[in-house]
mmCIF file of N, CA and C in Angstrom:
data_model
loop_
_atom_site.group_PDB
_atom_site.id
_atom_site.type_symbol
_atom_site.label_atom_id
_atom_site.label_comp_id
_atom_site.label_asym_id
_atom_site.label_seq_id
_atom_site.Cartn_x
_atom_site.Cartn_y
_atom_site.Cartn_z
ATOM 1 N N MET T 6 -0.022 22.918 -9.692
ATOM 2 C CA MET T 6 -0.943 22.030 -9.703
ATOM 3 C C MET T 6 -1.004 20.816 -8.991
ATOM 4 N N THR T 7 -2.432 20.733 -8.400
ATOM 5 C CA THR T 7 -2.599 19.472 -7.248
ATOM 6 C C THR T 7 -2.624 18.126 -8.135
ATOM 7 N N ALA T 8 -1.721 17.317 -7.776
ATOM 8 C CA ALA T 8 -1.987 15.868 -8.473
ATOM 9 C C ALA T 8 -3.255 15.147 -7.457
ATOM 10 N N LEU T 9 -4.145 14.484 -8.369
ATOM 11 C CA LEU T 9 -5.002 13.703 -7.829
ATOM 12 C C LEU T 9 -4.643 11.984 -8.018
ATOM 13 N N VAL T 10 -5.316 11.202 -6.879
ATOM 14 C CA VAL T 10 -5.188 9.971 -7.033
ATOM 15 C C VAL T 10 -6.060 9.423 -7.893
ATOM 16 N N GLU T 11 -5.249 8.732 -8.764
ATOM 17 C CA GLU T 11 -5.910 7.877 -10.182
ATOM 18 C C GLU T 11 -6.070 6.602 -10.036
ATOM 19 N N ASN T 12 -5.306 6.047 -9.149
ATOM 20 C CA ASN T 12 -5.665 4.457 -9.080
ATOM 21 C C ASN T 12 -4.709 3.992 -7.638
ATOM 22 N N ILE T 13 -5.726 3.295 -6.792
ATOM 23 C CA ILE T 13 -5.113 2.450 -5.621
ATOM 24 C C ILE T 13 -5.213 0.965 -5.771
ATOM 25 N N HIS T 14 -4.282 0.247 -5.625
ATOM 26 C CA HIS T 14 -4.396 -1.108 -5.522
ATOM 27 C C HIS T 14 -3.736 -1.709 -4.020
ATOM 28 N N ALA T 15 -4.491 -2.402 -3.217
ATOM 29 C CA ALA T 15 -3.879 -3.046 -2.251
ATOM 30 C C ALA T 15 -4.033 -4.689 -2.111
ATOM 31 N N ARG T 16 -3.052 -5.100 -1.369
ATOM 32 C CA ARG T 16 -3.045 -6.520 -1.487
ATOM 33 C C ARG T 16 -2.284 -6.872 -0.002
ATOM 34 N N GLU T 17 -2.771 -8.090 0.173
ATOM 35 C CA GLU T 17 -2.376 -8.651 1.719
ATOM 36 C C GLU T 17 -0.850 -9.443 1.317
ATOM 37 N N ILE T 18 0.136 -9.211 2.217
ATOM 38 C CA ILE T 18 1.339 -9.829 1.909
ATOM 39 C C ILE T 18 1.801 -10.250 3.438
ATOM 40 N N PHE T 19 2.701 -11.306 3.486
ATOM 41 C CA PHE T 19 3.328 -11.597 4.835
ATOM 42 C C PHE T 19 5.000 -11.084 4.973
ATOM 43 N N ASP T 20 5.038 -10.388 6.224
ATOM 44 C CA ASP T 20 6.271 -10.040 6.401
ATOM 45 C C ASP T 20 6.961 -11.176 6.834
ATOM 46 N N SER T 21 8.521 -10.882 7.093
ATOM 47 C CA SER T 21 9.512 -12.157 7.393
ATOM 48 C C SER T 21 9.028 -12.907 8.715
ATOM 49 N N ARG T 22 8.350 -12.398 9.392
ATOM 50 C CA ARG T 22 7.916 -13.183 10.569
ATOM 51 C C ARG T 22 6.461 -14.136 10.341
ATOM 52 N N GLY T 23 5.980 -13.894 9.125
ATOM 53 C CA GLY T 23 4.595 -14.237 8.617
ATOM 54 C C GLY T 23 3.214 -13.832 9.329
ATOM 55 N N ASN T 24 3.569 -12.301 9.466
ATOM 56 C CA ASN T 24 2.530 -11.474 9.939
ATOM 57 C C ASN T 24 1.938 -10.819 8.989
ATOM 58 N N PRO T 25 0.516 -10.978 8.698
ATOM 59 C CA PRO T 25 -0.103 -10.308 7.672
ATOM 60 C C PRO T 25 -0.020 -8.713 7.682
ATOM 61 N N THR T 26 0.438 -8.085 6.450
ATOM 62 C CA THR T 26 0.701 -6.981 6.163
ATOM 63 C C THR T 26 -0.121 -6.461 4.899
ATOM 64 N N VAL T 27 -0.488 -5.483 4.738
ATOM 65 C CA VAL T 27 -0.929 -4.659 3.336
ATOM 66 C C VAL T 27 -0.245 -3.990 2.784
ATOM 67 N N GLU T 28 0.012 -3.983 1.596
ATOM 68 C CA GLU T 28 0.731 -3.492 0.604
ATOM 69 C C GLU T 28 0.079 -2.714 -0.300
ATOM 70 N N VAL T 29 0.387 -1.320 -0.252
ATOM 71 C CA VAL T 29 -0.305 -0.331 -1.186
ATOM 72 C C VAL T 29 0.336 0.162 -2.601
ATOM 73 N N ASP T 30 -0.147 -0.052 -3.776
ATOM 74 C CA ASP T 30 0.307 1.039 -4.769
ATOM 75 C C ASP T 30 -0.580 2.207 -4.956
ATOM 76 N N ILE T 31 -0.082 3.328 -5.063
ATOM 77 C CA ILE T 31 -0.757 4.464 -5.204
ATOM 78 C C ILE T 31 -0.219 5.086 -6.663
ATOM 79 N N HIS T 32 -1.013 5.710 -7.466
ATOM 80 C CA HIS T 32 -0.742 6.084 -8.866
ATOM 81 C C HIS T 32 -1.646 7.620 -8.962
ATOM 82 N N LEU T 33 -0.816 8.769 -9.153
ATOM 83 C CA LEU T 33 -1.391 10.002 -9.221
ATOM 84 C C LEU T 33 -1.298 10.530 -10.746
ATOM 85 N N THR T 34 -2.244 11.322 -10.838
ATOM 86 C CA THR T 34 -2.318 12.043 -12.169
ATOM 87 C C THR T 34 -1.084 12.469 -12.988
ATOM 88 N N ASP T 35 -0.172 12.970 -11.995
ATOM 89 C CA ASP T 35 0.896 13.728 -12.519
ATOM 90 C C ASP T 35 1.794 12.449 -12.988
ATOM 91 N N GLY T 36 1.464 11.239 -12.995
ATOM 92 C CA GLY T 36 2.655 10.250 -13.070
ATOM 93 C C GLY T 36 3.366 9.582 -12.221
ATOM 94 N N THR T 37 3.368 10.157 -10.917
ATOM 95 C CA THR T 37 4.113 9.711 -9.823
ATOM 96 C C THR T 37 3.205 8.469 -9.241
ATOM 97 N N SER T 38 4.220 7.547 -8.938
ATOM 98 C CA SER T 38 3.569 6.379 -8.198
ATOM 99 C C SER T 38 4.376 5.988 -6.808
ATOM 100 N N GLN T 39 3.661 5.147 -6.021
ATOM 101 C CA GLN T 39 4.506 4.830 -4.708
ATOM 102 C C GLN T 39 4.189 3.470 -4.405
ATOM 103 N N VAL T 40 4.891 2.690 -3.635
ATOM 104 C CA VAL T 40 4.493 1.390 -3.175
ATOM 105 C C VAL T 40 4.827 1.454 -1.711
ATOM 106 N N GLY T 41 4.090 1.149 -0.951
ATOM 107 C CA GLY T 41 4.558 0.830 0.422
ATOM 108 C C GLY T 41 3.727 -0.033 1.467
ATOM 109 N N PRO T 42 4.452 -0.637 2.270
ATOM 110 C CA PRO T 42 3.713 -1.721 3.143
ATOM 111 C C PRO T 42 2.961 -1.112 4.365
ATOM 112 N N LEU T 43 1.790 -1.541 4.785
ATOM 113 C CA LEU T 43 1.366 -0.997 6.223
ATOM 114 C C LEU T 43 1.274 -2.204 7.221
ATOM 115 N N CYS T 44 1.627 -2.020 8.210
ATOM 116 C CA CYS T 44 1.766 -3.262 9.212
ATOM 117 C C CYS T 44 0.552 -3.127 10.212
ATOM 118 N N LEU T 45 -0.076 -4.051 10.003
ATOM 119 C CA LEU T 45 -1.502 -4.936 10.724
ATOM 120 C C LEU T 45 -1.359 -5.317 11.830
ATOM 121 N N GLN T 46 -2.052 -4.715 13.053
ATOM 122 C CA GLN T 46 -1.897 -5.426 14.350
ATOM 123 C C GLN T 46 -3.252 -5.509 14.877
ATOM 124 N N GLU T 47 -3.366 -6.782 15.593
ATOM 125 C CA GLU T 47 -4.615 -7.101 16.246
ATOM 126 C C GLU T 47 -4.671 -6.376 17.652
ATOM 127 N N HIS T 48 -5.688 -6.099 18.064
ATOM 128 C CA HIS T 48 -5.915 -5.249 19.469
ATOM 129 C C HIS T 48 -6.987 -6.457 20.409
#
């Protein structure tokens, strides 16, 4: 059975050097959840 995305919550946080980063919470229909940061870089 394939789990589906039930909820996504994103927020801006700052890393240890003060750079903006997005942290995301993902919750699946099978009860699995994960939190992870993404690095934002300006071009």
